Coordinates of C-alpha atoms in Angstrom, one line a residue:
X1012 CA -48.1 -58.0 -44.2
X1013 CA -50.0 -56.5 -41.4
X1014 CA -49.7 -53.5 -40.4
X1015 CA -48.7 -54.5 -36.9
X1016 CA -46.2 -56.5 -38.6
X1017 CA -44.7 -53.8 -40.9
X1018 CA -44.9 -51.4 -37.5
X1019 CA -42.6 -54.4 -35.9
X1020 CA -40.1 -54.7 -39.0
X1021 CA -39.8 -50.8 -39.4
X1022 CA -38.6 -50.4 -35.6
X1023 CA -36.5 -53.3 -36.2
X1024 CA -35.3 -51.7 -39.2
X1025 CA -34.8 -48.3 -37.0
X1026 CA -32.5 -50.5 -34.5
X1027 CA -30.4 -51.6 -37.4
X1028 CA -31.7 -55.0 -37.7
X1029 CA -33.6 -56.9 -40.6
X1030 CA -36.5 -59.0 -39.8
X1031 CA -37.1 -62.5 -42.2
X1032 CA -39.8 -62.5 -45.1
X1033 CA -40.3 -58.7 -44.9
X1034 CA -43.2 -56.8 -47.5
X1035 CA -41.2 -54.2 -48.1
X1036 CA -43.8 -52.1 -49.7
X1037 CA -45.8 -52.4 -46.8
X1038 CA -42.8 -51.6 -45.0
X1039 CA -41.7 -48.3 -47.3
X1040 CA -45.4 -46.9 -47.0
X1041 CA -45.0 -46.9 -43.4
X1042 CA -41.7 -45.5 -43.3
X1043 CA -43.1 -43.0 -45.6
X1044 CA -46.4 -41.9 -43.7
X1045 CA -44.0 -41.5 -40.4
X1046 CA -40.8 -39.7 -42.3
X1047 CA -38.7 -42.5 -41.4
X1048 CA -37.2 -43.4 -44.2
X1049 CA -34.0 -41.5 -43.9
X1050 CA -33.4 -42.9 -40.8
X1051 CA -34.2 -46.2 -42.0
X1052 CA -31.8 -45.8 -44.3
X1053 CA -29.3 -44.3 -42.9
X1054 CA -29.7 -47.4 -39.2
X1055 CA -29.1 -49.9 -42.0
X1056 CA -26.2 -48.7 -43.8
X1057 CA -24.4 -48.1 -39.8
X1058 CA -25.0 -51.6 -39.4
X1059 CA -23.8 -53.3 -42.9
X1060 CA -27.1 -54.3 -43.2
X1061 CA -28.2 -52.7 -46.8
X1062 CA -26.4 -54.8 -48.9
X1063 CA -29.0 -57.5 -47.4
X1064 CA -32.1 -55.4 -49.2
X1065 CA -33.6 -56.2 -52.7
X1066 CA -31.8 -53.9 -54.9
X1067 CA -34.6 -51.8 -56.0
X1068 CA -35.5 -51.6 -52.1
X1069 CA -31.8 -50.4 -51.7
X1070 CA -32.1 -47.9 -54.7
X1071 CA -35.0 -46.1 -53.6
X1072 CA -34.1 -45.8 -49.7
X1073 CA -31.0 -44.4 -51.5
X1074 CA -32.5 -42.0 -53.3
X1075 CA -35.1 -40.5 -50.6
X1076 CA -32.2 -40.5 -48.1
X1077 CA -30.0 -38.0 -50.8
X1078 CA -33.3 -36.3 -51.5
X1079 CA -33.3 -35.7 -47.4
X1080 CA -29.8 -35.0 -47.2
X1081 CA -30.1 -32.0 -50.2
X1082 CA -32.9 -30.8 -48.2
X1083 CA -31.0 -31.0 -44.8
X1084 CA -27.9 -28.8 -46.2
X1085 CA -30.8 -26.2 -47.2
X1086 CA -32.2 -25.9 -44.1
X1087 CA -29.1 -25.8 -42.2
X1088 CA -27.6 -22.9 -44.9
X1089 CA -31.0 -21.1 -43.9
X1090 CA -30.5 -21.6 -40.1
X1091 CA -26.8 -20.6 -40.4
X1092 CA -27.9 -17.4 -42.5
X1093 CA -30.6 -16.9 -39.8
X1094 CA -28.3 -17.5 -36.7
X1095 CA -25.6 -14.9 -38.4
X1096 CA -28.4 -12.5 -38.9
X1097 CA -29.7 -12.6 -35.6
X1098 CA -25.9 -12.7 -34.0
X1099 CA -25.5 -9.2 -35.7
X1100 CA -28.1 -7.8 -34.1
X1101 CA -26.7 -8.9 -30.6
X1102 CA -30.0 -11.6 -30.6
X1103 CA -28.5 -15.5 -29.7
X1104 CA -31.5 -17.4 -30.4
X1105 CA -32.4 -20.8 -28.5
X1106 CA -32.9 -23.3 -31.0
X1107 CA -35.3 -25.7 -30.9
X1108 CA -36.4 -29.5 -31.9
X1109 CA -35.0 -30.7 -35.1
X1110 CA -32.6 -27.0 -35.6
X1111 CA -30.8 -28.7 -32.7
X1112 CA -28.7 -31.2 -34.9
X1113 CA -28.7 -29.2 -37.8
X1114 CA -26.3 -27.1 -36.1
X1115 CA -24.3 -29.1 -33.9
X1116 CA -23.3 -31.5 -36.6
X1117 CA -20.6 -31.5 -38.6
X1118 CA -21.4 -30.5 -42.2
X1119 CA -20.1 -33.6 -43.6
X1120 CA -22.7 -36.2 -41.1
X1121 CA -25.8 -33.9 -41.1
X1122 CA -28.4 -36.2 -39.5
X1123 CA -30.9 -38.5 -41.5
X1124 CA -33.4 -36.9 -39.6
X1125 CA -36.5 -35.2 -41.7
X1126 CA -37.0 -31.9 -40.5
X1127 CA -40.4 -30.3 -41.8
X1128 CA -39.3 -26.7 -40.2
X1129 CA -37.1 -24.9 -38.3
X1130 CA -38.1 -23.8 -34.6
X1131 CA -36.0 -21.0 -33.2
X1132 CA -37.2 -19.3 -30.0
X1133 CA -35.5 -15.8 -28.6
X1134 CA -36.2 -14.2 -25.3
X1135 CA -39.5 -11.8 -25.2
X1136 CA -37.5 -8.5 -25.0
X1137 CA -36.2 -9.7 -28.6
X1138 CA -39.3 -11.0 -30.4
X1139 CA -39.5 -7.3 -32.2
X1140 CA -36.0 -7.4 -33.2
X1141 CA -35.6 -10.8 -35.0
X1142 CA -38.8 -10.5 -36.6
X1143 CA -37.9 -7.4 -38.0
X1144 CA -34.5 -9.1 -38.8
X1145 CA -36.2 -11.8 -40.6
X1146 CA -38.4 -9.8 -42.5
X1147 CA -35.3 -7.7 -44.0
X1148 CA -33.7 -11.3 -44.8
X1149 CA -37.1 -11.2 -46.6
X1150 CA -39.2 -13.8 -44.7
X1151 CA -43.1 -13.2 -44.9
X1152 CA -46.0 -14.2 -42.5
X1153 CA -47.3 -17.5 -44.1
X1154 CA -51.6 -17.0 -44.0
X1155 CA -53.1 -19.6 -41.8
X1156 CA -49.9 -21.0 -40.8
X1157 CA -47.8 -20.1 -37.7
X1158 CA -44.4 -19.4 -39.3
X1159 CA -42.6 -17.5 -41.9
X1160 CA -41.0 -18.2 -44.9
X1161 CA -39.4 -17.5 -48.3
X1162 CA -40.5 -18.7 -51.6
X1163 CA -36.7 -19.8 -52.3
X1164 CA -36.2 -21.6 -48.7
X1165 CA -36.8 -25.7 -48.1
X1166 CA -38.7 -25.4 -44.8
X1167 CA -41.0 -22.8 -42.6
X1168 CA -39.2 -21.0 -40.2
X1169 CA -41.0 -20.7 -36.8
X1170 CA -39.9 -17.9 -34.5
X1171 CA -41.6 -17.8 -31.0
X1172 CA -40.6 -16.4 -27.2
X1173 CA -38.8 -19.0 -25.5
X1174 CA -40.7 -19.6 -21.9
X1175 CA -38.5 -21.2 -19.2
X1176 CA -39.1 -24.7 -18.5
X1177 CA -37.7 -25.5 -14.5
X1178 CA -34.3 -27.1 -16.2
X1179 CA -32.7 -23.9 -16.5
X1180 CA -31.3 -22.0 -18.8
X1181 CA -30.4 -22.8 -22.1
X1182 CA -26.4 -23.6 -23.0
X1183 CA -24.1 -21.7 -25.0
X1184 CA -23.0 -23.2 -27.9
X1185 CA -20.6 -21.9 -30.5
X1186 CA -19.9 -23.0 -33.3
X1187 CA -18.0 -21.7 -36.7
X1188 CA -18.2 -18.0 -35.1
X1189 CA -21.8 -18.7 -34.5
X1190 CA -23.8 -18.0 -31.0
X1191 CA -26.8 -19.9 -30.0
X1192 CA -28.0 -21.5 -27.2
X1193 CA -29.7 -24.9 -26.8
X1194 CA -31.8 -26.5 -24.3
X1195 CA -30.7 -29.5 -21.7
X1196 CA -31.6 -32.8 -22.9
X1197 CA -34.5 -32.9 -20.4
X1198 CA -36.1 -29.9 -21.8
X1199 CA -35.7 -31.2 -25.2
X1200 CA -37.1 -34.1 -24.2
X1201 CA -40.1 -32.4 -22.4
X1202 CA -41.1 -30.2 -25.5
X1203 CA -41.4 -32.8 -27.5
X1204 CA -43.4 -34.8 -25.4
X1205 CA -45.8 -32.3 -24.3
X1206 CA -46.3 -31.4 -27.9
X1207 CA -47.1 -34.7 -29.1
X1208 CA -49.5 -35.7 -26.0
X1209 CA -51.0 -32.5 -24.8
X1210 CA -50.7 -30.1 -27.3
X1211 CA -51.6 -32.0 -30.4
X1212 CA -54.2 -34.3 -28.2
X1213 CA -52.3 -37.9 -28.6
X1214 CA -52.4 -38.5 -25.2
X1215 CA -56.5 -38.7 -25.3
X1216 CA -56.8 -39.9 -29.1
X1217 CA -54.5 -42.8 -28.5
X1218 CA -52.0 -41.5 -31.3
X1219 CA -48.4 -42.5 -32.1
X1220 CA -45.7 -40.2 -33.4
X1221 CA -43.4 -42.4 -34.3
X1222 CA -40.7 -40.2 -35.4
X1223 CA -40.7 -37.9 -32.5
X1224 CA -40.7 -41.6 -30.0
X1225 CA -37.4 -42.5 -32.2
X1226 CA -35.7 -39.0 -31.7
X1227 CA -36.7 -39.6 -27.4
X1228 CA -35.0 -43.0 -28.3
X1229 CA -31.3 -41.5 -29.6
X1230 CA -32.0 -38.8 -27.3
X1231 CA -31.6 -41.6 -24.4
X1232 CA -29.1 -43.7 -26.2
X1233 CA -26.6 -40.7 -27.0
X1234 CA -26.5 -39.0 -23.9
X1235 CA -27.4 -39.5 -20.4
X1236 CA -31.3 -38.1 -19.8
X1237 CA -32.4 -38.3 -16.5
X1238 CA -36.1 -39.0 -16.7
X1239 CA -36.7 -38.8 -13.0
X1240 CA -35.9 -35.3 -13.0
X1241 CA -38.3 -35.2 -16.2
X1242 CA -41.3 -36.9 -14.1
X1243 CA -40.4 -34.7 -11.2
X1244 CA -40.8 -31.3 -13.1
X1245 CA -44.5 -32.4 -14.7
X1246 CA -46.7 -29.9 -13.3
X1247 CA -49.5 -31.8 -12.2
X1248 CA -51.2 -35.9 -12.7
X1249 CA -52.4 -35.1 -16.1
X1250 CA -48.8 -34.8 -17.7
X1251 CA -47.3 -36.9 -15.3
X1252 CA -49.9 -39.7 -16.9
X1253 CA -49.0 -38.7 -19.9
X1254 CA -45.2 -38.6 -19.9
X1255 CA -45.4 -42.2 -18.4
X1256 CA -47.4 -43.3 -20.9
X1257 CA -44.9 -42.2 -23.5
X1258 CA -42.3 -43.6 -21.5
X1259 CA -43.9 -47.1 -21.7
X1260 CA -44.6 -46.7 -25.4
X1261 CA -40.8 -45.8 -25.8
X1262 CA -40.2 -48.9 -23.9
X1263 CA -42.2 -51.4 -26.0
X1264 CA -40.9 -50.4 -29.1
X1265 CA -37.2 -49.2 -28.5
X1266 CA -36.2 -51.0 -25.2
X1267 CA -35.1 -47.9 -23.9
X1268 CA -34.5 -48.2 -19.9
X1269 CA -37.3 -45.6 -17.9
X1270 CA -37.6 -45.4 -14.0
X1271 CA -39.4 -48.2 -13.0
X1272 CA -42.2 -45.4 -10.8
X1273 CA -43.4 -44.8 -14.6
X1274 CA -44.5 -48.6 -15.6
X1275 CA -46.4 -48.4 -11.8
X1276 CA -49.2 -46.5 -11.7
X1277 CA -52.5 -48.0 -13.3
X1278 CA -53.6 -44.6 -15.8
X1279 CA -50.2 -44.8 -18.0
X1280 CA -50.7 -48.6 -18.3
X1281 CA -54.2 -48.5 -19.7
X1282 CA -53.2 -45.7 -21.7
X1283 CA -50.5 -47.6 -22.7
X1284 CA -52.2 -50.3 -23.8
X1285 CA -54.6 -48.6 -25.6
X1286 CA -52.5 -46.7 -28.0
X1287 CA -50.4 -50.3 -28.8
X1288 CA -54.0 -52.0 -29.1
X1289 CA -55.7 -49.3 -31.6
X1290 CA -52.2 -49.4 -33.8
X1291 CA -52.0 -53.4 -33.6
X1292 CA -55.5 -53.9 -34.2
X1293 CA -57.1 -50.8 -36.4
X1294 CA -61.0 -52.1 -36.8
X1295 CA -61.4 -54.2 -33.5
X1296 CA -59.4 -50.7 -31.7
X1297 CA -61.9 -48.3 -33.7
X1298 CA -64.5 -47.8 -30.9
X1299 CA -61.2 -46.8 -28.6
X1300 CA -60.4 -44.0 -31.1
X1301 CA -63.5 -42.9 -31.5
X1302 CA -64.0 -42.2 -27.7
X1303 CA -60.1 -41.2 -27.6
X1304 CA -61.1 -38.4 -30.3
X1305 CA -64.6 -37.5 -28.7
X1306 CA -62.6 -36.6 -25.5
X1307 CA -60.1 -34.7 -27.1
X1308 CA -62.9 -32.8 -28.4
X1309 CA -64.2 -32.2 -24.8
X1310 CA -61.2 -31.2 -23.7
X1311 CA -60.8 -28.6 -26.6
X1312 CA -64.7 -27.3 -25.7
X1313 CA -63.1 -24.0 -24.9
X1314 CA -61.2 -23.3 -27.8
X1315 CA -64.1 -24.9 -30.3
X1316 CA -66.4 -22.6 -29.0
X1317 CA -64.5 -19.7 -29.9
X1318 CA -63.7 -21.1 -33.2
X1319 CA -67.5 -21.4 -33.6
X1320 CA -68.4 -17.8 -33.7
X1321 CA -65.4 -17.0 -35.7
X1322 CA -65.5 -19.5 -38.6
X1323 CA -68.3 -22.0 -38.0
X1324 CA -67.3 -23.9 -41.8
X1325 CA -63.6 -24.4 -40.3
X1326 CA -64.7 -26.1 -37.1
X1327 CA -67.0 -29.1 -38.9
X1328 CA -63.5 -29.2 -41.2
X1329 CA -61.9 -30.1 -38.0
X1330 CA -64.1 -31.8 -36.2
X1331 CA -64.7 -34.0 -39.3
X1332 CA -60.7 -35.1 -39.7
X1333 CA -60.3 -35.6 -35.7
X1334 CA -63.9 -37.8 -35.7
X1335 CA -62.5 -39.2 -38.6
X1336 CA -58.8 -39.8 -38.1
X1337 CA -58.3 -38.1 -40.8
X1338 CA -55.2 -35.1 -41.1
X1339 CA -52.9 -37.4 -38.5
X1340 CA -49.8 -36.3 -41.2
X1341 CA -47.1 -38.7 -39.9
X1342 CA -49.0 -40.4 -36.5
X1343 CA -49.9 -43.8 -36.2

């Protein structure tokens, strides 16, 4: 199976449908590489289509979805711990990303999602506080790694200053005597985007996170996100082009309806095209990468520079895995 082809049957999969003569192990690696395969899992079993699977393809989507489901009820005892720690101190954190449904859900349908870390954000008079409350819950600073943790904990946590994003303020949820407060679905939306294009450089490189593009997905489907109010709150062309462009992508692969001003303009198109050419066709799309990667190099001059007097060895590390496409984790 191609890998265009398994990149077909795995959204397919995603959508709760089963497509003929599938290579599953073609199929599983994927669904591995992009943390899928809970999700996977779980799409098929909501539509009574995993009885249909090979029954040692059934048994081992099985057994990584229970694997992410033990993990899941860590992580959300942690963030409940956290949350209860934090409330105490008269802190409610925002929480962010994947912490969102880890608390919202009920504790019998935690989501299939995989959830490398928590992301909890708390207003910048309070940053002092809730570290200082997480260190006495015994969370250290992990070297080299934004975050903290504990040895006995499933994930990193990741405390930062929540910045306003022009869809105002965060909602108050409660929940089992619990206070936090959670971002609009717009904002939600926005973070995720913007980290996946501008922070993390897919927008230039031509990348694919497929995982986060299926989140925006039952993001749309579940609730109503109004993505001209997205595009109207980008800041200036360059994220504009590149929210379109992941708008088109989300589009192609999940047929989720976008405003018909972001499949218009001719920079999201081509950029568009190139990320679904370089995944569909990996040696003929090579030169495309290499000149995506090359100009998110350019773009990080600043920052490499810098990098370059402090630890010269660490910057040909990096520039070696971007030239190389190397250290994507789960991006296609």
């Amino acid at each position: 199976m191609r890998a265009d082809t398994a990149l077909d049957a795995l959204v397919s999969g995603l959508q709760g449908h089963l497509v003929a003569d599938v290579d599953w192990q073609a199929l599983i690696a994927l669904a591995n590489h992009t943390l899928l395969t809970p999700a996977l899992f779980s799409s098929l079993a909501q539509s009574g289509q995993i009885e249909r699977l090979p029954g040692d393809v059934r048994d081992y989507l099985a057994f990584i979805d229970d694997c992410n489901r033990n993990r899941n009820l860590s992580l959300r005892a942690q963030l409940i711990e956290t949350v209860a720690a934090f409330n105490s101190r008269g802190i409610v954190p925002i929480l962010l990303k994947g912490a969102v449904p880890l608390f919202v859900s009920p504790p019998g349908r935690l989501p299939s999602r995989m959830t490398s870390d928590l992301d909890i954000a708390v207003e910048a008079g309070e940053e002092a506080a809730a570290k200082g409350c997480l260190e006495e819950l015994g969370y250290r600073e992990v070297p080299d790694v934004r975050g903290m943790a504990r040895p006995q904990d499933a994930g990193i946590l990741e405390l930062r200053r929540y910045r306003p994003d022009g869809f105002g303020c965060p909602q108050p949820v409660q929940r089992d005597g619990l206070r936090v407060k959670i971002p609009s679905l717009e904002a939600r939306a926005m973070h995720w985007i913007m980290h996946d294009l501008l922070k993390e450089g897919d927008y230039w490189r031509g990348r694919i996170d497929l995982r986060h593009l299926h989140d925006l997905a039952q993001l749309a489907e579940s609730e109503q996100l109004d993505w001209a109010a997205l595009r109207t709150a980008m800041p200036n062309k360059t994220t504009r082009n590149a929210l379109d462009t992941q708008l088109l992508t989300l589009h192609h692969f999940f047929g989720t309806k976008i405003p018909a001003d972001a499949a218009g303009r001719p920079m999201p198109r081509l950029q568009h095209w190139r990320r679904i050419y370089t995944v569909r066709h990996p040696v003929s799309g090579a030169p495309l990468r290499l000149a995506g990667n090359l100009a998110w190099g350019l773009s990080r001059l600043t920052r490499s520079l810098e990098l370059a007097r402090r630890n010269p060895i660490e910057l040909v590390r990096r520039a070696g895995l971007i030239l190389s496409n190397k250290g994507l984790r789960s991006k296609i």
